[in-house]
mmCIF file of C-alpha atoms in Angstrom:
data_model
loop_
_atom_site.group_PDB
_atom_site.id
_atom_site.type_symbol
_atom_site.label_atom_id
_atom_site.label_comp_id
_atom_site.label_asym_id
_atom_site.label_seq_id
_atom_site.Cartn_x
_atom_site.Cartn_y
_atom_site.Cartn_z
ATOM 1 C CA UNK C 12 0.000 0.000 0.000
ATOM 2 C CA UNK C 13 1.142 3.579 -1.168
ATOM 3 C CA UNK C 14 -0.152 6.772 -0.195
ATOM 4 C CA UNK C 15 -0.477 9.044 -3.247
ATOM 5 C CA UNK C 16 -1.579 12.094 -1.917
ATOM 6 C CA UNK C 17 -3.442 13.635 1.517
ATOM 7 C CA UNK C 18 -5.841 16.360 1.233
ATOM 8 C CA UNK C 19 -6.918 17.892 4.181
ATOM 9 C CA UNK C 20 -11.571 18.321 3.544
ATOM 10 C CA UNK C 21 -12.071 20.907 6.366
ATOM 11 C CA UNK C 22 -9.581 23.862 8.446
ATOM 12 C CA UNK C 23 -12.043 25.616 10.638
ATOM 13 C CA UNK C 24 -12.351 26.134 14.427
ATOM 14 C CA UNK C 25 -15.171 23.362 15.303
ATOM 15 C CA UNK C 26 -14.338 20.007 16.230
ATOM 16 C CA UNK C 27 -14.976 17.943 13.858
ATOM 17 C CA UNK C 28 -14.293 13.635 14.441
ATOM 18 C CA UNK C 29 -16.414 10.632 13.719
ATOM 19 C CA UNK C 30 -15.987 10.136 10.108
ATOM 20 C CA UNK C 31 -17.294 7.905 7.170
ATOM 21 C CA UNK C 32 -16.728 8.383 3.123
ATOM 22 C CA UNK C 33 -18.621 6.284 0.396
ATOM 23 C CA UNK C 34 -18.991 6.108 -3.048
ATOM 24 C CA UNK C 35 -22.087 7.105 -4.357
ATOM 25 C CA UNK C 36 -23.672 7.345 -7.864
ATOM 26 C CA UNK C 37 -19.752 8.508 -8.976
ATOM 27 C CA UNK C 38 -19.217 11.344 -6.805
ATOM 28 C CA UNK C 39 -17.170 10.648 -3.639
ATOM 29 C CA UNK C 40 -18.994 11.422 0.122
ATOM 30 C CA UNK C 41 -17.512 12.478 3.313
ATOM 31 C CA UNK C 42 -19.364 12.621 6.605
ATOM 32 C CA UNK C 43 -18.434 13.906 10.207
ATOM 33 C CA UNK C 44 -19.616 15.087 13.322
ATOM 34 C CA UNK C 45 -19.180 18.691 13.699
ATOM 35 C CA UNK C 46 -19.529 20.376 17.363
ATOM 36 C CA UNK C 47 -17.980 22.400 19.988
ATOM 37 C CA UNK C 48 -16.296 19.837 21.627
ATOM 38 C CA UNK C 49 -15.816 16.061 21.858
ATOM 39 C CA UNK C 50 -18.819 15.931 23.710
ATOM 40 C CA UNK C 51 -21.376 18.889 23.406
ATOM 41 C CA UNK C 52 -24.882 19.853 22.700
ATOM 42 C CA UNK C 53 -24.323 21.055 19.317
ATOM 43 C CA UNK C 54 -23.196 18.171 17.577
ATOM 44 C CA UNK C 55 -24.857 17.605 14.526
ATOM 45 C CA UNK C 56 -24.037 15.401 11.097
ATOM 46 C CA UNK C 57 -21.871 17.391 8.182
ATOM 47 C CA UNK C 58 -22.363 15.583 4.371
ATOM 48 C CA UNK C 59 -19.887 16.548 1.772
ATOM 49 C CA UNK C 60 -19.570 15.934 -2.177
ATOM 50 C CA UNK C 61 -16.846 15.751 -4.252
ATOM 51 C CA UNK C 62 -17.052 15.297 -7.523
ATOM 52 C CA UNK C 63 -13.364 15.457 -8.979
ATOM 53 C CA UNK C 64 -12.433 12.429 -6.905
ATOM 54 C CA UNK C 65 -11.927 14.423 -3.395
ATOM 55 C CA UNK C 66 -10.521 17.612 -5.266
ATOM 56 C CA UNK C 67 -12.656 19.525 -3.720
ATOM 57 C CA UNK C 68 -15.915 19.561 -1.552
ATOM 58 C CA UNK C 69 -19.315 21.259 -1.362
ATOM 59 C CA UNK C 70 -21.475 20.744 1.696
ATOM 60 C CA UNK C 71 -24.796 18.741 0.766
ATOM 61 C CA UNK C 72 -26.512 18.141 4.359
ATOM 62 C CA UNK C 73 -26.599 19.051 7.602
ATOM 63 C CA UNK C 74 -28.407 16.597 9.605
ATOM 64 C CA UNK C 75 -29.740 17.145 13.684
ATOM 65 C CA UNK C 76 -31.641 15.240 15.901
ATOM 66 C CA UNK C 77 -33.010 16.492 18.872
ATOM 67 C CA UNK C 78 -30.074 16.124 20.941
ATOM 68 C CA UNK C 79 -25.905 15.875 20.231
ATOM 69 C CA UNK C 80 -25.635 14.113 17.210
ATOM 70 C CA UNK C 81 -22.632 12.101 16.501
ATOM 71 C CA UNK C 82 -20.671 9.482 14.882
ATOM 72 C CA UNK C 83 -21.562 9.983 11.380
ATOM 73 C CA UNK C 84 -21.477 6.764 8.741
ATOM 74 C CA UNK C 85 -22.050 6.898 5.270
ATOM 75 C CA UNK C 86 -23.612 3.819 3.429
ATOM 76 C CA UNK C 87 -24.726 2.760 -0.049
ATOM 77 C CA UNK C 88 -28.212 0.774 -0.500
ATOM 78 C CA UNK C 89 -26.973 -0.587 -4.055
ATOM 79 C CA UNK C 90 -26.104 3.000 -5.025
ATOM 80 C CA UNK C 91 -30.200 3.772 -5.306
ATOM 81 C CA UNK C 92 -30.222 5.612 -1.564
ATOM 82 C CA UNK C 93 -27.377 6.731 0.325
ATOM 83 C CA UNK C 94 -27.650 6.609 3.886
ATOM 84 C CA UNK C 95 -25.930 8.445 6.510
ATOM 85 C CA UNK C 96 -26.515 6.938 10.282
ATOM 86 C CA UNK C 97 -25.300 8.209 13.833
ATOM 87 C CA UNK C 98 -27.131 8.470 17.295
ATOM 88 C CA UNK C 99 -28.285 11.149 19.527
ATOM 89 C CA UNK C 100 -26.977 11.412 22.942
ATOM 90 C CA UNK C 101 -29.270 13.314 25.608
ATOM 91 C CA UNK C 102 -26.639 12.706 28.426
ATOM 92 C CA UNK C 103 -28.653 9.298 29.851
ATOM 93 C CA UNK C 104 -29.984 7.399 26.362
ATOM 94 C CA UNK C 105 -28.808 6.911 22.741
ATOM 95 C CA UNK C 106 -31.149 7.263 20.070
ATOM 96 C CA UNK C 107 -30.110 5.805 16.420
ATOM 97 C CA UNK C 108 -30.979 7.091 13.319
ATOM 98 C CA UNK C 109 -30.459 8.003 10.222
ATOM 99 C CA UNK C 110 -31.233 10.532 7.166
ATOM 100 C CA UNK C 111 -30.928 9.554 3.314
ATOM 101 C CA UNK C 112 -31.303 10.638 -0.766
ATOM 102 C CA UNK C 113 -31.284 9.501 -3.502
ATOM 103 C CA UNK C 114 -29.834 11.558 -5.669
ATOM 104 C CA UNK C 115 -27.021 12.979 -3.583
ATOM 105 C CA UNK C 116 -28.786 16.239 -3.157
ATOM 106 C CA UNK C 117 -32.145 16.513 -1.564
ATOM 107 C CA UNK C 118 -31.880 14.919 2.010
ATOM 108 C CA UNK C 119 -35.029 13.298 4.528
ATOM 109 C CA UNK C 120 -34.522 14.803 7.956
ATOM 110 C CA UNK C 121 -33.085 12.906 10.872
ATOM 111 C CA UNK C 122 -35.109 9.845 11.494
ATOM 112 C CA UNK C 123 -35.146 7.477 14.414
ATOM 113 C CA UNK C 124 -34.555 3.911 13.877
ATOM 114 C CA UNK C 125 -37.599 1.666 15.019
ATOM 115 C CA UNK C 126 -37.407 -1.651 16.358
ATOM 116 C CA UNK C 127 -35.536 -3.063 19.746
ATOM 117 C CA UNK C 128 -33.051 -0.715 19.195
ATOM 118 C CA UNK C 129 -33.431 1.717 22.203
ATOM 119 C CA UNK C 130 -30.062 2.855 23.911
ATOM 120 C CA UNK C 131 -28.158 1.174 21.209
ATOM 121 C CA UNK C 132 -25.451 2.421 18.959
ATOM 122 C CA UNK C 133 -25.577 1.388 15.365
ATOM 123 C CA UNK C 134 -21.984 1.802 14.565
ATOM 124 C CA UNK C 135 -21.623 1.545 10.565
ATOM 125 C CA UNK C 136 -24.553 -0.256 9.463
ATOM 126 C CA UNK C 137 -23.918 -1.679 6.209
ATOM 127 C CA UNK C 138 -26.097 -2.943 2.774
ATOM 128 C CA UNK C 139 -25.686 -6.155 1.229
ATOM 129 C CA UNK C 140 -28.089 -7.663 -1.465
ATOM 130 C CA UNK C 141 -30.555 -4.977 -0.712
ATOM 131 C CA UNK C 142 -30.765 -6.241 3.035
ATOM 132 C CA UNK C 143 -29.075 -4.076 5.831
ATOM 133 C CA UNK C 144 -27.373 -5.599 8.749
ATOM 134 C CA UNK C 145 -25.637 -4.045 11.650
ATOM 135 C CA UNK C 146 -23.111 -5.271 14.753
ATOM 136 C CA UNK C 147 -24.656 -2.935 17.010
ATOM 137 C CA UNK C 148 -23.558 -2.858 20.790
ATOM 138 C CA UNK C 149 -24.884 -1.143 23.864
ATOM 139 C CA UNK C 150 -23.532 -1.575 27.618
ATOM 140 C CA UNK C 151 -24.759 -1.808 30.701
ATOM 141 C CA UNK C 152 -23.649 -2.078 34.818
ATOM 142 C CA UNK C 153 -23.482 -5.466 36.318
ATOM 143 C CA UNK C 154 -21.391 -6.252 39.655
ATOM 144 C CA UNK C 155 -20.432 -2.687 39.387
ATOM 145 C CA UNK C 156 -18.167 -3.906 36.352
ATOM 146 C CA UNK C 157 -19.046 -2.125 32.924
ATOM 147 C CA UNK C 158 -20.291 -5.111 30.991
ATOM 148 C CA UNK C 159 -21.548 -4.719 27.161
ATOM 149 C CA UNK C 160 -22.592 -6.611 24.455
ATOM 150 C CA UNK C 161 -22.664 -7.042 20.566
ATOM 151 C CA UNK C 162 -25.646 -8.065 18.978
ATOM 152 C CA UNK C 163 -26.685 -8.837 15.148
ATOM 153 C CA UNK C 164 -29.707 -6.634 13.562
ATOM 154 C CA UNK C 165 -31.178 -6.705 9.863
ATOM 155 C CA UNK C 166 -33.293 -4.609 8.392
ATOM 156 C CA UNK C 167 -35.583 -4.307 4.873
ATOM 157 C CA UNK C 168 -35.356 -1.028 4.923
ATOM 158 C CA UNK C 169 -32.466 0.298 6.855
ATOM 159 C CA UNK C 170 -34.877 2.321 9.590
ATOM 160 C CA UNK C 171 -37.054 -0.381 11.239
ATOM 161 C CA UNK C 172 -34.459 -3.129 12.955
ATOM 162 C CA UNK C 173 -34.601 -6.453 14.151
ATOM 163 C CA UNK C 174 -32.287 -7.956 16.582
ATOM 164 C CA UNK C 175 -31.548 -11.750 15.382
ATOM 165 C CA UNK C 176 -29.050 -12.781 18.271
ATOM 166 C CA UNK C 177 -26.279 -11.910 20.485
ATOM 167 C CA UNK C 178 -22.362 -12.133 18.776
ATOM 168 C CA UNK C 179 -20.485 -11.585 22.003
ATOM 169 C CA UNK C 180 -20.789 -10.047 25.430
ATOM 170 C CA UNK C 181 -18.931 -9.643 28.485
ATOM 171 C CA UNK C 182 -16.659 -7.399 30.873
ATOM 172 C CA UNK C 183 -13.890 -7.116 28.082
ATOM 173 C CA UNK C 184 -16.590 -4.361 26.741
ATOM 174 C CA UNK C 185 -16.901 -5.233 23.000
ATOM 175 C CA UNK C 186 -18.213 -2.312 21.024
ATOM 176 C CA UNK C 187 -17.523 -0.811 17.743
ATOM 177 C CA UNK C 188 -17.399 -3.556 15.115
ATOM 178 C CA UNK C 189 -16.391 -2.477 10.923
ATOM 179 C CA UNK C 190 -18.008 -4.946 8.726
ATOM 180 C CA UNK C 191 -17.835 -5.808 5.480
ATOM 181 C CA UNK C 192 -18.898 -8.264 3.127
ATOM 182 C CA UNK C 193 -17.678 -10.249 -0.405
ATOM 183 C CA UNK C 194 -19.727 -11.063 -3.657
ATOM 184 C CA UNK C 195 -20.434 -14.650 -2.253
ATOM 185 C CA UNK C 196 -22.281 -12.810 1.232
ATOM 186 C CA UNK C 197 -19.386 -13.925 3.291
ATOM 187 C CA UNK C 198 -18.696 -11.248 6.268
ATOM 188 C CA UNK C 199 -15.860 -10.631 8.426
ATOM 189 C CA UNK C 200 -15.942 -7.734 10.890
ATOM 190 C CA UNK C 201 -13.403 -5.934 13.367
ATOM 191 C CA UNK C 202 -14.659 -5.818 17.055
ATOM 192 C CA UNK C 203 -13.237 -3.534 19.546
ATOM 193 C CA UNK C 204 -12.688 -3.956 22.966
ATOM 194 C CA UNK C 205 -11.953 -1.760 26.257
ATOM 195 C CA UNK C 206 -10.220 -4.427 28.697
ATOM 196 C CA UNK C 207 -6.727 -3.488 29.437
ATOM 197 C CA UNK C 208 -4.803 -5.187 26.426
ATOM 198 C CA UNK C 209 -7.610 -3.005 24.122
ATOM 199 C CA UNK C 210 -7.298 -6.509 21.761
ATOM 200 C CA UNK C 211 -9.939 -6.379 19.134
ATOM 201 C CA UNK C 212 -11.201 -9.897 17.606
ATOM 202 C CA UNK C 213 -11.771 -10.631 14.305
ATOM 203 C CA UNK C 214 -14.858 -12.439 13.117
ATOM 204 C CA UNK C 215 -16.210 -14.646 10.390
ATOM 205 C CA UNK C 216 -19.400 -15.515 9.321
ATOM 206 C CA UNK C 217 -21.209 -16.793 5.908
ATOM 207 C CA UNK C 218 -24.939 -16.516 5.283
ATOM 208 C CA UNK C 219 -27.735 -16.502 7.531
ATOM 209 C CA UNK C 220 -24.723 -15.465 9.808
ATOM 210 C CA UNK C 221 -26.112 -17.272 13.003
ATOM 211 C CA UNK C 222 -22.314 -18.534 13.766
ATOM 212 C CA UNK C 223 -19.276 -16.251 13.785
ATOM 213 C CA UNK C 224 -15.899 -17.425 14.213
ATOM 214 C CA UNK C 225 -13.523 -15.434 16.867
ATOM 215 C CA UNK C 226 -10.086 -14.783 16.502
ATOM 216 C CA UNK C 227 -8.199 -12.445 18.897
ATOM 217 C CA UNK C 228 -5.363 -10.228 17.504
ATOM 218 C CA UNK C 229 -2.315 -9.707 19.246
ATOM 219 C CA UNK C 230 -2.631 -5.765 18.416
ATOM 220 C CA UNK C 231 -4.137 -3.318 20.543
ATOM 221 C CA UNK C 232 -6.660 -1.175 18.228
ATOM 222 C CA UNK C 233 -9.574 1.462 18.737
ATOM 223 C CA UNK C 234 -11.616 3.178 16.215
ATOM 224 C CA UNK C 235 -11.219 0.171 13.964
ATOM 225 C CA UNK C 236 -12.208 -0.293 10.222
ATOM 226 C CA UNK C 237 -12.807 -3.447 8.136
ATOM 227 C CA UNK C 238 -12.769 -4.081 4.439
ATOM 228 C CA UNK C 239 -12.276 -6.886 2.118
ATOM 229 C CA UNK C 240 -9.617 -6.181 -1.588
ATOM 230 C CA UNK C 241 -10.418 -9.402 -3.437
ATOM 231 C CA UNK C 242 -10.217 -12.173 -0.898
ATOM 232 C CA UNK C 243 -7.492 -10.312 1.472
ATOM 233 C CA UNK C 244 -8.992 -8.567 4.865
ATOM 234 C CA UNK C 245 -7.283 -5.050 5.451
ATOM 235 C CA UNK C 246 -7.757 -3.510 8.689
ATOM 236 C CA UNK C 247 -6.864 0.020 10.098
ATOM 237 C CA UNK C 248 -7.345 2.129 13.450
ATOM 238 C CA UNK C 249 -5.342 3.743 16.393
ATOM 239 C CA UNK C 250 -2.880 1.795 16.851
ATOM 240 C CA UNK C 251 -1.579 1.947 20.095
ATOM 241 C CA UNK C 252 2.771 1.729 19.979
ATOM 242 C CA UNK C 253 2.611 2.627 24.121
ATOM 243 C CA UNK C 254 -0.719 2.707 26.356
ATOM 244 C CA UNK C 255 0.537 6.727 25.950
ATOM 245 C CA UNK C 256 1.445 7.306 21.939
ATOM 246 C CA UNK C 257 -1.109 6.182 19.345
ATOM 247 C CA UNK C 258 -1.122 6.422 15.410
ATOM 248 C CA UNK C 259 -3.510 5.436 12.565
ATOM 249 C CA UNK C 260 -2.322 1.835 11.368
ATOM 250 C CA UNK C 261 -3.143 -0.099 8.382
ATOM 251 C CA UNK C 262 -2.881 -3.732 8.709
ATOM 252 C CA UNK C 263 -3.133 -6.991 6.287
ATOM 253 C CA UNK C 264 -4.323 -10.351 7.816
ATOM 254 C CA UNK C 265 -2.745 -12.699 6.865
ATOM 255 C CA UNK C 266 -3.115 -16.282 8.432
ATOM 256 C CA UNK C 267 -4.872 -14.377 11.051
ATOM 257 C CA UNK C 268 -2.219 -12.478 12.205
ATOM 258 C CA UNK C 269 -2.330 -8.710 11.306
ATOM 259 C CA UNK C 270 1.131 -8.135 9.505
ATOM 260 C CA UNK C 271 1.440 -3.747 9.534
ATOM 261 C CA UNK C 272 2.019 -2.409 5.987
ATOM 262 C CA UNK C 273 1.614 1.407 6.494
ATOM 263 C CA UNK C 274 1.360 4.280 9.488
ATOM 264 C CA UNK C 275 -0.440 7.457 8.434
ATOM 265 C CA UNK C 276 0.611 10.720 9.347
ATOM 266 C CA UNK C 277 -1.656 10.963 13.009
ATOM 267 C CA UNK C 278 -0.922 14.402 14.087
ATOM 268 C CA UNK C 279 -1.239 15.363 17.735
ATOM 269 C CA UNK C 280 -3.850 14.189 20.128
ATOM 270 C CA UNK C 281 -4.941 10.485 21.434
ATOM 271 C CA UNK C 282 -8.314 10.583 19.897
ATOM 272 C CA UNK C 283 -7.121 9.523 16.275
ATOM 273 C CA UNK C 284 -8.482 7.200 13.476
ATOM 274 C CA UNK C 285 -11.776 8.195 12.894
#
């Protein structure tokens, strides 16, 4: 892997974090949350166009809920609708949702998803054969230890949900989980996790994906992403070199084993790679 060029989308004063980009109907989408601060009330959900291949950008949606909305993910429904999801955050409860076009331009407003999904974060939902599917996660208290839990949704139409079983739970606090899938419906996702050693697991499923093999990596990695070039896996995230000094790495599997092939130029700051 080569890095050809790095073009920086935005220079202003906000804070702006929790990204996702997406091809859509040939122009090329990026998506963040834009807000005062990491956490805030004014969080809402930039969408931006480019057109000459990430030349340049043109904002095409602003998207609020009624409370700080974050974590902005951009997603193609066979590049008929474009979808871009996130939550709101009131301070005690999550709400997911999501807005969509479908011709790049003219935008629904924010919508809640529907279904079983109350207080739980649909972290890059994802379209595959005109069916959505999600790893979504939420967490809970239990023995005073911060316990959480990934579970499997799908969806007809990428707004009402329905949870189909549990992937993994437990005190090592799985949450954010990258899927992706190949032309034969086979899936593999990234799952992150908050115990000490911040080891993510890697997962493999086929079709109805009821059973998901686990495989732990021996790298610790937040903020992960997922996606398949031919039959290889690539993953990337912050990569953490000391429990103090982070980067954004970009990792092959191979055999299992994540084998690094490129560090991006992370800049300042802990809170890197999304």
């Amino acid at each position: 892997m080569k890095v050809l060029s790095i073009r920086r989308v935005t220079n202003d004063s906000n804070h702006n974090a929790f990204t996702g980009a997406c091809w859509f109907q040939g122009a090329l989408y990026v998506a963040f949350r834009q807000g005062d601060a990491h956490v805030c009330k004014q969080g809402r959900l930039l969408v931006l166009r480019s057109r000459d291949e990430g030349a340049s950008f043109d904002t095409v949606a602003t998207i609020r809920g009624e409370f700080d909305t974050r974590d902005a993910h951009l997603y193609s429904a066979d590049d008929k609708r474009l979808f871009v999801a996130g939550f709101e955050h009131s301070g005690t409860i999550c709400h997911p949702g999501a807005a969509w076009t479908d011709d790049g331009i003219h935008w629904s407003g924010w919508t809640r998803y529907k279904g079983d999904v109350a207080n739980t974060i649909f972290w890059r939902p994802r379209c595959f054969a005109g069916r959505f599917y999600c790893a979504a996660y939420h967490s809970f208290n239990l023995a005073k230890e911060e316990y959480s839990a990934v579970s499997w949704f799908e969806s007809k139409d990428g707004i009402t949900w329905q949870k189909k079983h549990t992937i993994h739970k437990g005190t090592d606090q799985p949450n954010e989980c990258s899927l992706d899938f190949k032309p034969d419906g086979s899936a593999a996702m990234i799952m992150r996790r908050e115990h000490k050693s911040r080891t993510p697991l890697l997962l493999r499923s086929s079709p109805p994906y009821r059973k998901w093999s686990k495989t732990e990596l021996n790298l610790p990695l937040a903020g992960p992403a997922l996606w398949f070039a031919g039959d290889d896996i690539w993953i990337s995230g912050r990569w953490f070199l000391t429990p103090q000094v982070t980067h954004v790495g970009v990792f092959k599997i191979e055999k299992s084993k994540p084998v690094l092939r490129l560090v991006l130029p992370s800049g300042p700051g802990f809170d890197c790679s999304y």
